[in-house]
Amino acid sequence: MKVFHCYACGQKNDGRVVEWCSCVTTEPTLVCSGCGLCFCDAPQQYRRSFWQTASAELRARRREAQSVEGREVASRTNDPARPMILVVDDDRIVHFIVNRALSSFRVNIVHARDGREGLEKAKELRPDLILTDALLPKLDGRELCRALKSDPATETCKIVVMSGFYRGLKYRNEALQTFLADDYLEKPISQKNLFAAVTRFLDLETRLAPPAEKEPAGAGSLTY
Ligand SMILES: [Zn+2]
Ligand SMILES: [Zn+2]
């Protein structure tokens, strides 16, 4: 299959040139060249049958898009006056995507790969905002959230719990009420929703470059 139709608008797309989305997710999906929507919100059935019939070339591009090989995820802490965001996730591609998505924001970004490292960095650096995955090695992201919210030294830190695994209102309510998260976002998180969370919790309206309507380079771009 070299050509496929978009699930949303029906547009014909060429699988050899189509780009990958910039949603915060462990598995970026393709972006329709017609309507600009990615397939993150496509019905499960569509996605499953899509990859069952996809060409070997497209499957190879998918592996490449989801690979973290050679991707830069260094912390950005060059200006102490800027607000600090701590990203806690055990999936390296999530760090890469968040770094890239927030490249036009005047923020410092630091990274932790598990819950315990997240807790240590949060206590040491007192970030303004933490974006943490729920399911993490060593310390659960929701427990990390509750621990920080229960400590007077870190209780004012805004914390957004993210999850691609715990989905639905039950988990959202639990994260907000039991674990005291400020917000709960289900992965894949669109760039729009990521920007909305960051601007909501950090006072950034005057420091923000307008985000592009469509991200031109996807996670599968060969330039990375
Ligand atoms: Zn479309
Ligand atoms: Zn997407």
Coordinates of C-alpha atoms and ligand atoms in Angstrom, one line a residue:
M1 CA 0.0 0.0 0.0
K2 CA 1.6 3.2 -1.1
V3 CA -1.4 5.4 -1.1
F4 CA -4.0 5.6 1.7
H5 CA -7.1 7.6 2.4
C6 CA -7.4 9.8 5.5
Y7 CA -9.9 8.5 8.1
A8 CA -11.2 12.0 8.7
C9 CA -11.4 13.8 5.4
G10 CA -10.9 11.0 2.8
Q11 CA -7.9 12.8 1.2
K12 CA -5.5 10.5 -0.7
N13 CA -2.0 10.5 0.9
D14 CA 1.3 9.2 -0.4
G15 CA 2.8 7.1 2.3
R16 CA 6.3 7.8 1.0
V17 CA 6.2 11.5 1.7
V18 CA 3.7 12.0 4.5
E19 CA 4.9 13.5 7.8
W20 CA 4.6 12.3 11.4
C21 CA 2.7 14.2 14.0
S22 CA 4.3 16.1 17.0
C23 CA 1.9 14.9 19.7
V24 CA 3.4 13.9 23.0
T25 CA 3.2 10.1 22.7
T26 CA 5.4 7.1 22.5
E27 CA 4.0 6.4 19.0
P28 CA 3.7 9.4 16.7
T29 CA 1.3 8.9 13.9
L30 CA 1.0 10.1 10.3
V31 CA -0.4 13.6 9.4
C32 CA -2.9 13.9 6.6
S33 CA -1.7 16.2 3.9
G34 CA -5.3 17.3 3.3
C35 CA -6.8 18.2 6.6
G36 CA -3.6 18.3 8.7
L37 CA -5.0 15.9 11.3
C38 CA -2.8 13.2 12.7
F39 CA -4.1 9.6 13.1
C40 CA -3.7 9.7 16.9
D41 CA -7.5 10.2 17.2
A42 CA -8.3 7.7 14.5
P43 CA -10.5 4.7 15.6
Q44 CA -8.4 1.8 16.9
Q45 CA -9.8 -0.4 14.1
Y46 CA -8.6 2.0 11.4
R47 CA -5.1 2.1 12.8
R48 CA -4.9 -1.6 13.3
S49 CA -5.9 -2.4 9.7
F50 CA -3.8 0.5 8.4
W51 CA -0.6 -1.0 9.7
Q52 CA -1.6 -4.5 8.8
T53 CA -1.7 -3.5 5.1
A54 CA 1.1 -0.9 5.2
S55 CA 4.1 -1.3 2.9
A56 CA 7.4 -2.5 4.3
E57 CA 8.8 1.0 3.5
L58 CA 6.2 2.7 5.6
R59 CA 6.7 0.3 8.4
A60 CA 10.5 1.0 8.3
R61 CA 9.7 4.8 8.4
R62 CA 7.5 4.1 11.4
R63 CA 10.3 2.3 13.2
E64 CA 12.6 5.2 12.4
A65 CA 10.0 7.8 13.7
Q66 CA 9.7 5.9 17.0
S67 CA 13.4 5.4 17.4
V68 CA 15.4 7.7 19.8
E69 CA 18.7 7.0 18.0
G70 CA 20.7 10.2 17.8
R71 CA 18.0 12.5 19.2
E72 CA 19.1 15.3 21.3
V73 CA 17.3 15.6 24.7
A74 CA 19.7 17.7 26.6
S75 CA 18.4 19.9 29.4
R76 CA 18.0 23.6 28.6
T77 CA 18.8 25.8 31.6
N78 CA 20.6 28.8 30.0
D79 CA 18.5 31.6 31.6
P80 CA 17.7 31.4 35.3
A81 CA 15.1 34.1 34.9
R82 CA 13.0 31.8 32.8
P83 CA 10.4 29.4 34.3
M84 CA 11.5 25.9 34.6
I85 CA 9.7 22.8 33.4
L86 CA 10.7 19.3 34.6
V87 CA 9.7 16.5 32.3
V88 CA 9.5 13.0 33.9
D89 CA 9.1 10.1 31.6
D90 CA 10.8 6.8 31.0
D91 CA 10.3 7.1 27.3
R92 CA 13.1 9.1 25.6
I93 CA 11.0 10.0 22.6
V94 CA 8.6 11.9 24.9
H95 CA 11.5 14.1 26.1
F96 CA 12.6 14.7 22.6
I97 CA 9.0 15.7 21.4
V98 CA 8.4 18.0 24.4
N99 CA 11.8 19.7 23.9
R100 CA 11.1 20.2 20.2
A101 CA 7.5 21.4 20.8
L102 CA 8.6 23.9 23.4
S103 CA 11.6 25.2 21.5
S104 CA 10.0 28.6 20.8
F105 CA 9.0 29.0 24.5
R106 CA 11.3 30.9 26.8
V107 CA 11.5 28.2 29.4
N108 CA 14.2 26.1 30.9
I109 CA 13.6 22.4 30.5
V110 CA 15.1 19.6 32.6
H111 CA 14.6 15.9 32.3
A112 CA 14.2 12.9 34.6
R113 CA 13.8 9.3 33.4
D114 CA 12.1 7.7 36.4
G115 CA 10.0 8.7 39.4
R116 CA 12.8 8.8 41.9
E117 CA 15.0 11.0 39.7
G118 CA 12.0 13.2 39.2
L119 CA 11.5 13.6 42.9
E120 CA 15.1 14.4 43.5
K121 CA 15.3 17.0 40.8
A122 CA 12.0 18.5 41.8
K123 CA 13.3 19.0 45.4
E124 CA 16.6 20.3 44.3
L125 CA 15.5 22.6 41.4
R126 CA 11.9 23.6 42.5
P127 CA 10.6 23.7 38.9
D128 CA 7.5 25.9 38.1
L129 CA 5.8 23.1 36.2
I130 CA 6.3 19.3 36.1
L131 CA 5.0 17.2 33.3
T132 CA 5.1 13.6 34.6
D133 CA 4.0 10.3 33.1
A134 CA 1.9 8.2 35.5
L135 CA 3.4 4.8 34.9
L136 CA 7.1 5.2 35.8
P137 CA 9.9 2.9 37.1
K138 CA 11.0 3.3 40.8
L139 CA 8.3 5.7 41.8
D140 CA 4.8 6.1 40.2
G141 CA 4.3 9.5 38.7
R142 CA 1.1 10.0 40.6
E143 CA 2.8 9.2 43.9
L144 CA 5.6 11.6 42.9
C145 CA 2.9 14.2 42.5
R146 CA 1.3 13.5 45.8
A147 CA 4.7 13.5 47.6
L148 CA 5.5 17.0 46.1
K149 CA 2.1 18.4 46.9
S150 CA 2.3 17.2 50.5
D151 CA 5.7 18.9 51.0
P152 CA 5.5 22.6 51.9
A153 CA 8.8 23.1 50.0
T154 CA 7.3 22.0 46.7
E155 CA 3.5 22.2 47.1
T156 CA 3.2 25.3 44.9
C157 CA 4.8 23.6 41.9
K158 CA 2.2 22.9 39.2
I159 CA 2.0 19.3 38.2
V160 CA 0.4 17.8 35.1
V161 CA 0.1 14.0 35.1
M162 CA 0.2 12.4 31.7
S163 CA -0.8 8.9 30.7
G164 CA -1.4 6.8 27.6
F165 CA -2.2 3.8 29.8
Y166 CA -4.7 5.0 32.4
R167 CA -7.5 6.4 30.3
G168 CA -10.9 7.8 31.2
L169 CA -12.7 10.0 33.8
K170 CA -12.0 7.6 36.7
Y171 CA -8.3 8.0 36.4
R172 CA -8.5 11.7 35.7
N173 CA -10.6 12.2 38.9
E174 CA -8.3 10.0 40.9
A175 CA -5.2 12.0 39.7
L176 CA -6.8 15.3 40.5
Q177 CA -8.4 14.4 43.8
T178 CA -6.3 11.6 45.4
F179 CA -2.9 12.5 44.0
L180 CA -3.5 16.3 43.9
A181 CA -2.4 16.8 40.3
D182 CA -3.2 20.2 38.8
D183 CA -4.2 18.6 35.5
Y184 CA -4.4 15.2 33.8
L185 CA -3.7 14.8 30.1
E186 CA -4.2 11.5 28.2
K187 CA -1.5 10.7 25.7
P188 CA -1.3 11.3 22.8
I189 CA -1.3 15.0 23.8
S190 CA -1.7 17.3 20.8
Q191 CA 0.7 20.1 20.5
K192 CA -2.2 22.5 21.1
N193 CA -3.1 20.9 24.4
L194 CA 0.5 20.8 25.5
F195 CA 0.8 24.6 24.7
A196 CA -2.5 25.2 26.5
A197 CA -1.2 23.5 29.7
V198 CA 2.1 25.2 29.6
T199 CA 0.7 28.7 29.1
R200 CA -2.0 28.0 31.7
F201 CA 0.4 27.1 34.4
L202 CA 3.2 29.4 33.5
D203 CA 2.6 33.1 33.0
L204 CA 3.9 33.1 29.5
E205 CA 1.5 35.1 27.3
T206 CA 4.0 37.9 26.6
R207 CA 7.0 35.5 26.2
L208 CA 5.5 33.1 23.7
A209 CA 6.2 32.9 20.0
P210 CA 3.1 32.0 18.1
P211 CA 3.1 28.3 17.4
A212 CA 3.0 27.2 13.8
E213 CA -0.4 25.9 12.6
K214 CA 1.1 22.8 11.2
E215 CA 4.5 21.4 12.3
P216 CA 6.4 20.9 9.1
A217 CA 8.9 18.3 10.2
G218 CA 7.6 15.2 11.8
A219 CA 9.4 12.9 14.2
G220 CA 10.4 10.7 11.3
S221 CA 12.4 13.4 9.5
L222 CA 15.8 12.3 8.3
T223 CA 17.4 15.5 9.6
Y224 CA 17.3 14.4 13.2
Ligands
ZN1 ZN -7.5 14.3 6.2
ZN2 ZN -0.7 12.8 16.8

